[in-house]
């Protein structure tokens, strides 16, 4: 059985749930003592599990980047869509990556157990996700329109942007909901730690489906005409507002806590990701000219966000299991997880450069040289990884100290900030390398 701390809303495991969850989540934690060699052994084991997932994610994220690069000629037809793209991708990862992290923690602590379909807490979590999808997609469209006007970038009308954002979110959300449940349950049944594999798989799935669905929805919505788009916008505004009000005021404690704790963070995350979109909009001509960099942006940001997401999930699970306290200095368990993140990035970002070079050459895209691409990925990847570690750790500590469950808020914060920092690092390093 699982107990809840009413003051903090944090799940605390007891008895058999703790025994089972420790063995599944972090099997080496109880079997390996202190010292450098055991620590390196644990880093190697964790890195192997995560590297497999991240390599698959890097390859499949290249599909998203390739779609964006090949559809770049459509960006001129739908002004402002490039600003919406990072926010739309980010929202899928934030909502469903966080959903996956919550399920992982719930499985570790025994709050829910397979089969998932019979769990009342799971049904409430799904209700919270639905509220997030409707509300955040509306907010995203309004933020894109407002910031676009503020910096003088041309955009579609507000009705078109709202309808494109909401419809594409609903279509993508239905797919990702089923995919998230499948990944979590299958990984748990196989004895894998869901914290190590769920976030990368879920976020990359969101990357792959978001761009084609977003462009397809834009083509459909702009063909409707203003009366229909205006009516549709008003309907979705009503639905999102009513759902948010109901969820917060209902007796469903899990759903209410998710919406109450996550919505402020998701709104901030939407602002961050839209800033990344503005950055892309300002340098749109350069990105279209160097289409390999445009291809790299979704992949690069996905890997940066996934590294932070894995670190966040592991730190949160370790906190819930009482393995770290997060009330003082950096503990040994935390240092080991930092080491895993650095080891993973050292292999992943050069791999991105190689993959981007091969794809760009194979499909006749405007490519930088292999040496330039490798330098760009190494330098921008190093900056991104260090920033991801710092952002993840200090935000996780902050949310723990104020009594907010990190599973509900940390991943959205990290992935959104890494969108801005990753996009900025990639573009600025590219400009510096090209100028040399």
Coordinates of C-alpha atoms in Angstrom, one line a residue:
X1 CA 0.0 0.0 0.0
X2 CA 1.1 3.6 -0.6
X3 CA 0.8 6.5 1.8
X4 CA 0.4 10.1 0.7
X5 CA 1.9 13.1 2.5
X6 CA -1.0 15.6 2.6
X7 CA 1.2 18.6 3.1
X8 CA 3.5 18.1 0.2
X9 CA 1.4 15.9 -2.1
X10 CA 4.5 13.6 -2.6
X11 CA 4.1 9.9 -2.7
X12 CA 6.0 8.0 0.0
X13 CA 6.5 4.3 -0.4
X14 CA 6.2 1.8 2.5
X15 CA 6.7 -1.9 3.1
X16 CA 6.5 -4.2 0.1
X17 CA 6.1 -1.4 -2.4
X18 CA 9.5 -0.1 -1.5
X19 CA 11.2 -3.5 -1.6
X20 CA 9.7 -4.2 -5.1
X21 CA 10.3 -0.8 -6.5
X22 CA 14.0 -0.6 -5.5
X23 CA 14.7 -3.9 -7.1
X24 CA 13.0 -2.8 -10.3
X25 CA 14.0 0.8 -10.5
X26 CA 17.6 0.7 -9.3
X27 CA 18.7 -2.9 -8.8
X28 CA 22.4 -2.0 -8.4
X29 CA 21.8 0.5 -5.7
X30 CA 21.4 -2.2 -3.0
X31 CA 24.1 -4.5 -4.3
X32 CA 27.0 -2.2 -4.9
X33 CA 29.0 -0.5 -2.1
X34 CA 30.8 2.8 -2.2
X35 CA 34.1 3.6 -4.0
X36 CA 35.2 4.6 -7.5
X37 CA 35.1 1.1 -9.2
X38 CA 31.5 0.3 -8.1
X39 CA 30.4 3.9 -9.1
X40 CA 31.9 3.4 -12.5
X41 CA 30.2 0.1 -12.8
X42 CA 26.9 1.6 -12.0
X43 CA 27.5 4.5 -14.4
X44 CA 28.2 2.0 -17.2
X45 CA 25.1 0.0 -16.4
X46 CA 22.8 3.0 -16.4
X47 CA 24.4 4.5 -19.5
X48 CA 24.0 1.3 -21.4
X49 CA 20.2 1.2 -20.7
X50 CA 19.7 4.9 -21.6
X51 CA 22.1 4.9 -24.5
X52 CA 20.1 2.2 -26.3
X53 CA 16.9 4.3 -26.0
X54 CA 18.7 7.5 -26.9
X55 CA 20.3 6.1 -30.0
X56 CA 16.9 4.9 -31.3
X57 CA 15.5 8.3 -30.4
X58 CA 18.3 10.1 -32.2
X59 CA 17.7 8.1 -35.4
X60 CA 13.9 8.5 -35.3
X61 CA 14.2 12.2 -34.4
X62 CA 16.2 12.6 -37.6
X63 CA 12.9 11.8 -39.3
X64 CA 11.3 14.8 -37.6
X65 CA 14.3 17.0 -38.6
X66 CA 14.2 15.7 -42.1
X67 CA 10.5 16.4 -42.4
X68 CA 11.1 20.0 -41.2
X69 CA 14.0 20.5 -43.6
X70 CA 12.1 19.1 -46.6
X71 CA 8.9 21.1 -45.7
X72 CA 10.8 24.4 -45.1
X73 CA 9.5 25.8 -48.4
X74 CA 5.9 25.7 -46.9
X75 CA 6.9 28.0 -44.1
X76 CA 6.6 31.0 -46.3
X77 CA 3.0 30.0 -47.1
X78 CA 2.0 29.8 -43.4
X79 CA 3.7 32.7 -41.6
X80 CA 4.3 32.1 -38.0
X81 CA 4.2 28.4 -38.2
X82 CA 7.9 28.2 -37.6
X83 CA 7.3 30.0 -34.3
X84 CA 4.6 27.5 -33.3
X85 CA 6.8 24.4 -34.1
X86 CA 9.1 24.4 -31.1
X87 CA 6.1 25.0 -28.7
X88 CA 4.0 22.3 -30.3
X89 CA 6.9 19.7 -30.1
X90 CA 7.8 20.9 -26.6
X91 CA 4.1 20.6 -25.4
X92 CA 3.9 17.0 -26.6
X93 CA 7.1 16.1 -24.7
X94 CA 6.2 18.1 -21.6
X95 CA 2.7 16.7 -21.2
X96 CA 3.3 13.1 -22.1
X97 CA 7.0 12.9 -20.9
X98 CA 5.7 14.1 -17.5
X99 CA 2.8 11.6 -17.7
X100 CA 5.3 8.8 -18.3
X101 CA 7.5 10.0 -15.4
X102 CA 4.5 10.0 -13.1
X103 CA 3.5 6.5 -14.2
X104 CA 7.1 5.3 -13.6
X105 CA 7.2 6.7 -10.1
X106 CA 3.7 5.3 -9.4
X107 CA 4.8 1.9 -10.5
X108 CA 8.0 2.1 -8.4
X109 CA 6.1 3.1 -5.3
X110 CA 3.2 0.7 -5.8
X111 CA 0.5 3.3 -6.3
X112 CA -0.5 1.6 -9.5
X113 CA 0.4 -1.8 -10.9
X114 CA -0.3 -3.7 -14.2
X115 CA -2.8 -4.1 -15.7
X116 CA -2.9 -0.4 -16.0
X117 CA -6.5 -0.2 -17.4
X118 CA -8.0 -1.1 -14.0
X119 CA -6.3 1.7 -12.0
X120 CA -8.4 4.6 -10.8
X121 CA -5.3 6.8 -10.2
X122 CA -4.3 6.2 -13.8
X123 CA -7.8 7.3 -15.1
X124 CA -7.4 10.5 -13.1
X125 CA -3.9 11.0 -14.6
X126 CA -5.4 10.6 -18.1
X127 CA -8.0 13.2 -17.2
X128 CA -5.3 15.6 -16.1
X129 CA -3.5 15.0 -19.4
X130 CA -6.6 15.8 -21.4
X131 CA -7.0 19.1 -19.5
X132 CA -3.4 20.0 -20.2
X133 CA -3.7 19.2 -23.9
X134 CA -6.7 21.5 -24.5
X135 CA -5.6 24.3 -22.2
X136 CA -1.9 24.5 -23.2
X137 CA -2.6 24.3 -27.0
X138 CA -4.9 27.4 -26.7
X139 CA -2.4 29.3 -24.6
X140 CA 0.4 28.4 -27.0
X141 CA -1.4 29.9 -30.0
X142 CA -2.2 33.1 -28.1
X143 CA 1.5 33.4 -27.0
X144 CA 2.8 32.8 -30.5
X145 CA 0.5 35.5 -31.9
X146 CA 1.3 38.0 -29.1
X147 CA 5.1 37.6 -29.3
X148 CA 5.1 37.5 -33.1
X149 CA 3.4 40.9 -33.1
X150 CA 5.7 42.2 -30.4
X151 CA 8.9 41.5 -32.4
X152 CA 7.3 42.4 -35.8
X153 CA 7.2 38.9 -37.3
X154 CA 4.3 38.1 -39.7
X155 CA 1.9 35.4 -38.5
X156 CA -1.4 33.8 -39.4
X157 CA -4.6 35.2 -37.8
X158 CA -5.3 34.3 -34.2
X159 CA -8.3 32.1 -35.2
X160 CA -6.2 30.0 -37.6
X161 CA -3.4 29.7 -35.0
X162 CA -5.7 28.5 -32.2
X163 CA -7.5 26.0 -34.4
X164 CA -4.2 24.6 -35.9
X165 CA -2.7 24.4 -32.4
X166 CA -5.7 22.6 -30.8
X167 CA -6.5 20.2 -33.6
X168 CA -2.9 19.1 -34.1
X169 CA -2.6 18.7 -30.3
X170 CA -5.7 16.5 -30.1
X171 CA -4.7 14.3 -33.0
X172 CA -1.1 13.9 -31.7
X173 CA -2.3 13.4 -28.1
X174 CA -4.5 10.5 -28.9
X175 CA -1.6 8.7 -30.5
X176 CA 0.9 9.6 -27.7
X177 CA -1.5 8.5 -25.0
X178 CA -1.7 5.0 -26.3
X179 CA 2.0 4.9 -27.0
X180 CA 3.0 6.1 -23.5
X181 CA 0.8 3.5 -21.8
X182 CA 2.4 0.8 -24.0
X183 CA 6.0 1.9 -23.4
X184 CA 5.5 2.1 -19.6
X185 CA 3.8 -1.2 -19.1
X186 CA 6.1 -3.2 -21.5
X187 CA 9.3 -1.8 -20.0
X188 CA 8.1 -2.4 -16.4
X189 CA 7.0 -6.0 -17.2
X190 CA 10.4 -6.7 -18.8
X191 CA 12.2 -5.5 -15.7
X192 CA 13.6 -2.3 -17.2
X193 CA 13.5 0.9 -15.2
X194 CA 10.8 3.1 -17.0
X195 CA 12.8 6.2 -15.8
X196 CA 15.6 5.2 -18.1
X197 CA 13.6 4.6 -21.3
X198 CA 10.2 6.1 -21.2
X199 CA 11.0 9.9 -21.5
X200 CA 13.3 9.4 -24.6
X201 CA 10.8 7.2 -26.5
X202 CA 7.8 9.3 -25.7
X203 CA 9.4 12.6 -26.6
X204 CA 10.8 11.3 -29.8
X205 CA 7.4 9.9 -30.8
X206 CA 6.0 13.4 -30.2
X207 CA 8.8 14.9 -32.4
X208 CA 8.2 12.5 -35.2
X209 CA 4.4 12.9 -35.5
X210 CA 4.1 16.5 -34.5
X211 CA 5.6 18.2 -37.6
X212 CA 3.6 16.2 -40.3
X213 CA 0.4 16.6 -38.3
X214 CA 1.1 20.3 -37.7
X215 CA 1.6 21.0 -41.4
X216 CA -1.4 18.9 -42.4
X217 CA -3.6 20.7 -39.9
X218 CA -2.4 24.1 -41.2
X219 CA -3.3 23.1 -44.7
X220 CA -6.8 22.0 -43.6
X221 CA -7.5 24.9 -41.3
X222 CA -6.5 27.6 -43.7
X223 CA -8.9 26.2 -46.3
X224 CA -11.9 26.5 -44.0
X225 CA -12.4 30.3 -44.0
X226 CA -12.8 32.7 -41.1
X227 CA -16.4 32.0 -40.1
X228 CA -15.6 28.3 -39.4
X229 CA -12.2 29.0 -37.8
X230 CA -13.8 31.7 -35.6
X231 CA -16.6 29.4 -34.4
X232 CA -14.1 26.5 -33.8
X233 CA -11.9 28.7 -31.8
X234 CA -14.7 29.8 -29.5
X235 CA -15.8 26.2 -29.0
X236 CA -12.3 25.1 -28.0
X237 CA -11.9 28.2 -25.7
X238 CA -15.0 27.1 -23.9
X239 CA -14.0 23.5 -23.6
X240 CA -10.5 24.2 -22.3
X241 CA -11.8 26.7 -19.8
X242 CA -14.6 24.5 -18.5
X243 CA -12.3 21.4 -18.3
X244 CA -9.6 23.4 -16.3
X245 CA -12.2 24.8 -13.9
X246 CA -13.8 21.4 -13.3
X247 CA -10.6 19.5 -12.8
X248 CA -9.3 22.0 -10.2
X249 CA -12.6 22.0 -8.3
X250 CA -13.4 18.3 -8.5
X251 CA -13.0 15.7 -5.8
X252 CA -10.6 13.8 -8.0
X253 CA -7.5 14.5 -5.9
X254 CA -4.9 13.1 -8.3
X255 CA -6.2 15.0 -11.3
X256 CA -6.7 18.2 -9.4
X257 CA -3.1 18.0 -8.1
X258 CA -1.7 17.4 -11.5
X259 CA -3.5 20.3 -13.1
X260 CA -3.0 22.7 -10.2
X261 CA 0.8 22.0 -9.9
X262 CA 1.6 21.6 -13.6
X263 CA -0.4 24.3 -15.4
X264 CA 1.7 27.3 -14.1
X265 CA 4.9 25.5 -15.1
X266 CA 3.4 24.5 -18.5
X267 CA 2.5 28.1 -19.1
X268 CA 6.1 29.2 -18.4
X269 CA 7.3 26.3 -20.6
X270 CA 5.1 27.6 -23.4
X271 CA 6.7 31.0 -23.1
X272 CA 10.2 29.5 -23.2
X273 CA 9.5 27.3 -26.2
X274 CA 7.9 30.2 -28.1
X275 CA 11.1 32.2 -27.5
X276 CA 13.0 29.4 -29.2
X277 CA 10.5 29.6 -32.1
X278 CA 11.1 33.4 -32.3
X279 CA 14.8 32.7 -32.5
X280 CA 14.2 30.3 -35.4
X281 CA 11.9 32.9 -37.0
X282 CA 14.5 35.6 -36.8
X283 CA 17.2 33.3 -38.4
X284 CA 14.8 31.6 -40.8
X285 CA 16.7 32.5 -43.9
X286 CA 20.0 31.1 -42.5
X287 CA 18.3 27.9 -41.4
X288 CA 16.7 27.4 -44.8
X289 CA 20.1 28.0 -46.4
X290 CA 21.9 25.6 -44.1
X291 CA 19.1 23.0 -44.1
X292 CA 21.3 20.5 -42.3
X293 CA 21.2 22.8 -39.2
X294 CA 17.4 23.0 -39.6
X295 CA 17.4 19.2 -39.7
X296 CA 19.5 19.0 -36.5
X297 CA 17.3 21.4 -34.4
X298 CA 14.5 18.9 -33.4
X299 CA 17.1 16.1 -32.9
X300 CA 19.5 18.2 -30.9
X301 CA 16.7 19.6 -28.7
X302 CA 15.2 16.2 -28.2
X303 CA 18.5 14.7 -27.0
X304 CA 19.2 17.7 -24.8
X305 CA 15.7 17.4 -23.3
X306 CA 15.9 13.7 -23.0
X307 CA 19.2 13.8 -21.1
X308 CA 17.7 16.3 -18.7
X309 CA 14.5 14.2 -18.5
X310 CA 16.3 11.0 -17.7
X311 CA 18.4 12.8 -15.0
X312 CA 15.2 14.3 -13.6
X313 CA 13.3 11.0 -13.5
X314 CA 16.1 9.2 -11.8
X315 CA 16.7 12.0 -9.2
X316 CA 12.9 12.1 -8.5
X317 CA 12.6 8.3 -8.1
X318 CA 15.7 8.3 -5.8
X319 CA 14.2 11.0 -3.7
X320 CA 10.8 9.2 -3.4
X321 CA 12.7 6.1 -2.4
X322 CA 14.7 7.9 0.3
X323 CA 18.1 7.4 -1.5
X324 CA 18.8 11.2 -1.7
X325 CA 17.6 14.0 0.5
X326 CA 18.2 17.1 -1.7
X327 CA 18.6 19.3 1.4
X328 CA 22.3 20.1 1.3
X329 CA 25.3 19.4 -0.8
X330 CA 25.4 17.2 -3.9
X331 CA 25.2 13.6 -2.8
X332 CA 27.0 10.6 -4.1
X333 CA 24.0 9.1 -5.8
X334 CA 23.4 12.5 -7.5
X335 CA 27.1 12.7 -8.7
X336 CA 26.8 9.2 -10.3
X337 CA 23.7 10.4 -12.2
X338 CA 25.6 13.5 -13.3
X339 CA 28.4 11.2 -14.6
X340 CA 25.9 9.1 -16.5
X341 CA 24.6 12.2 -18.3
X342 CA 28.1 13.4 -19.3
X343 CA 29.1 9.9 -20.5
X344 CA 25.9 9.7 -22.6
X345 CA 26.4 13.1 -24.1
X346 CA 30.0 12.4 -25.0
X347 CA 28.8 9.6 -27.3
X348 CA 25.5 11.0 -28.5
X349 CA 26.3 14.4 -29.9
X350 CA 29.2 13.3 -32.2
X351 CA 26.8 10.6 -33.4
X352 CA 24.3 13.4 -34.3
X353 CA 26.9 15.1 -36.4
X354 CA 27.7 11.9 -38.3
X355 CA 24.0 11.1 -38.8
X356 CA 23.2 14.6 -40.1
X357 CA 26.1 14.5 -42.5
X358 CA 25.1 11.1 -43.9
X359 CA 21.4 12.1 -44.3
X360 CA 22.2 15.5 -45.9
X361 CA 24.6 13.9 -48.4
X362 CA 22.2 11.1 -49.2
X363 CA 19.3 13.5 -50.0
X364 CA 21.2 16.3 -51.6
X365 CA 20.6 18.9 -48.9
X366 CA 22.6 22.0 -48.4
X367 CA 25.3 20.5 -46.1
X368 CA 28.2 21.8 -44.1
X369 CA 31.4 19.8 -44.2
X370 CA 31.8 16.8 -41.9
X371 CA 34.5 18.6 -39.8
X372 CA 32.3 21.6 -39.4
X373 CA 29.2 19.5 -38.4
X374 CA 31.3 17.5 -35.9
X375 CA 32.7 20.7 -34.3
X376 CA 29.2 22.2 -34.1
X377 CA 27.7 19.2 -32.5
X378 CA 30.6 18.7 -30.0
X379 CA 30.7 22.4 -28.9
X380 CA 27.0 23.0 -28.8
X381 CA 26.4 19.6 -27.2
X382 CA 28.9 20.3 -24.5
X383 CA 27.3 23.6 -23.6
X384 CA 23.8 22.0 -23.7
X385 CA 24.7 19.1 -21.5
X386 CA 26.3 21.2 -18.8
X387 CA 23.3 23.6 -18.8
X388 CA 20.9 20.6 -18.7
X389 CA 22.6 19.2 -15.6
X390 CA 22.5 22.5 -13.8
X391 CA 18.9 23.3 -14.8
X392 CA 17.7 19.8 -13.9
X393 CA 19.4 19.5 -10.5
X394 CA 18.6 22.9 -9.2
X395 CA 15.0 23.0 -10.4
X396 CA 14.4 19.5 -8.9
X397 CA 15.8 20.7 -5.6
X398 CA 13.7 23.8 -5.7
X399 CA 10.4 22.0 -6.3
X400 CA 11.2 19.4 -3.6
X401 CA 11.8 22.2 -1.1
X402 CA 8.6 24.0 -1.8
X403 CA 6.5 20.8 -1.5
X404 CA 5.7 20.2 -5.2
X405 CA 6.1 16.8 -6.8
X406 CA 9.0 17.1 -9.3
X407 CA 7.3 14.5 -11.5
X408 CA 4.6 17.0 -12.3
X409 CA 6.7 20.0 -13.1
X410 CA 10.5 19.4 -13.6
X411 CA 10.4 17.8 -17.1
X412 CA 8.3 20.6 -18.6
X413 CA 10.7 23.1 -17.2
X414 CA 13.8 21.3 -18.4
X415 CA 12.6 20.5 -21.9
X416 CA 11.4 24.0 -22.5
X417 CA 14.5 25.7 -21.3
X418 CA 16.6 23.2 -23.3
X419 CA 14.6 24.2 -26.4
X420 CA 15.8 27.8 -25.9
X421 CA 19.3 27.0 -24.8
X422 CA 19.8 24.1 -27.3
X423 CA 18.4 26.1 -30.3
X424 CA 20.5 29.2 -29.3
X425 CA 23.7 27.1 -28.8
X426 CA 23.2 25.3 -32.1
X427 CA 22.6 28.5 -34.1
X428 CA 25.3 30.6 -32.4
X429 CA 27.9 27.9 -32.7
X430 CA 27.0 27.4 -36.3
X431 CA 27.4 31.1 -37.0
X432 CA 30.7 31.1 -35.3
X433 CA 32.0 28.0 -37.1
X434 CA 30.8 29.2 -40.5
X435 CA 32.4 32.6 -40.0
X436 CA 35.8 31.1 -39.2

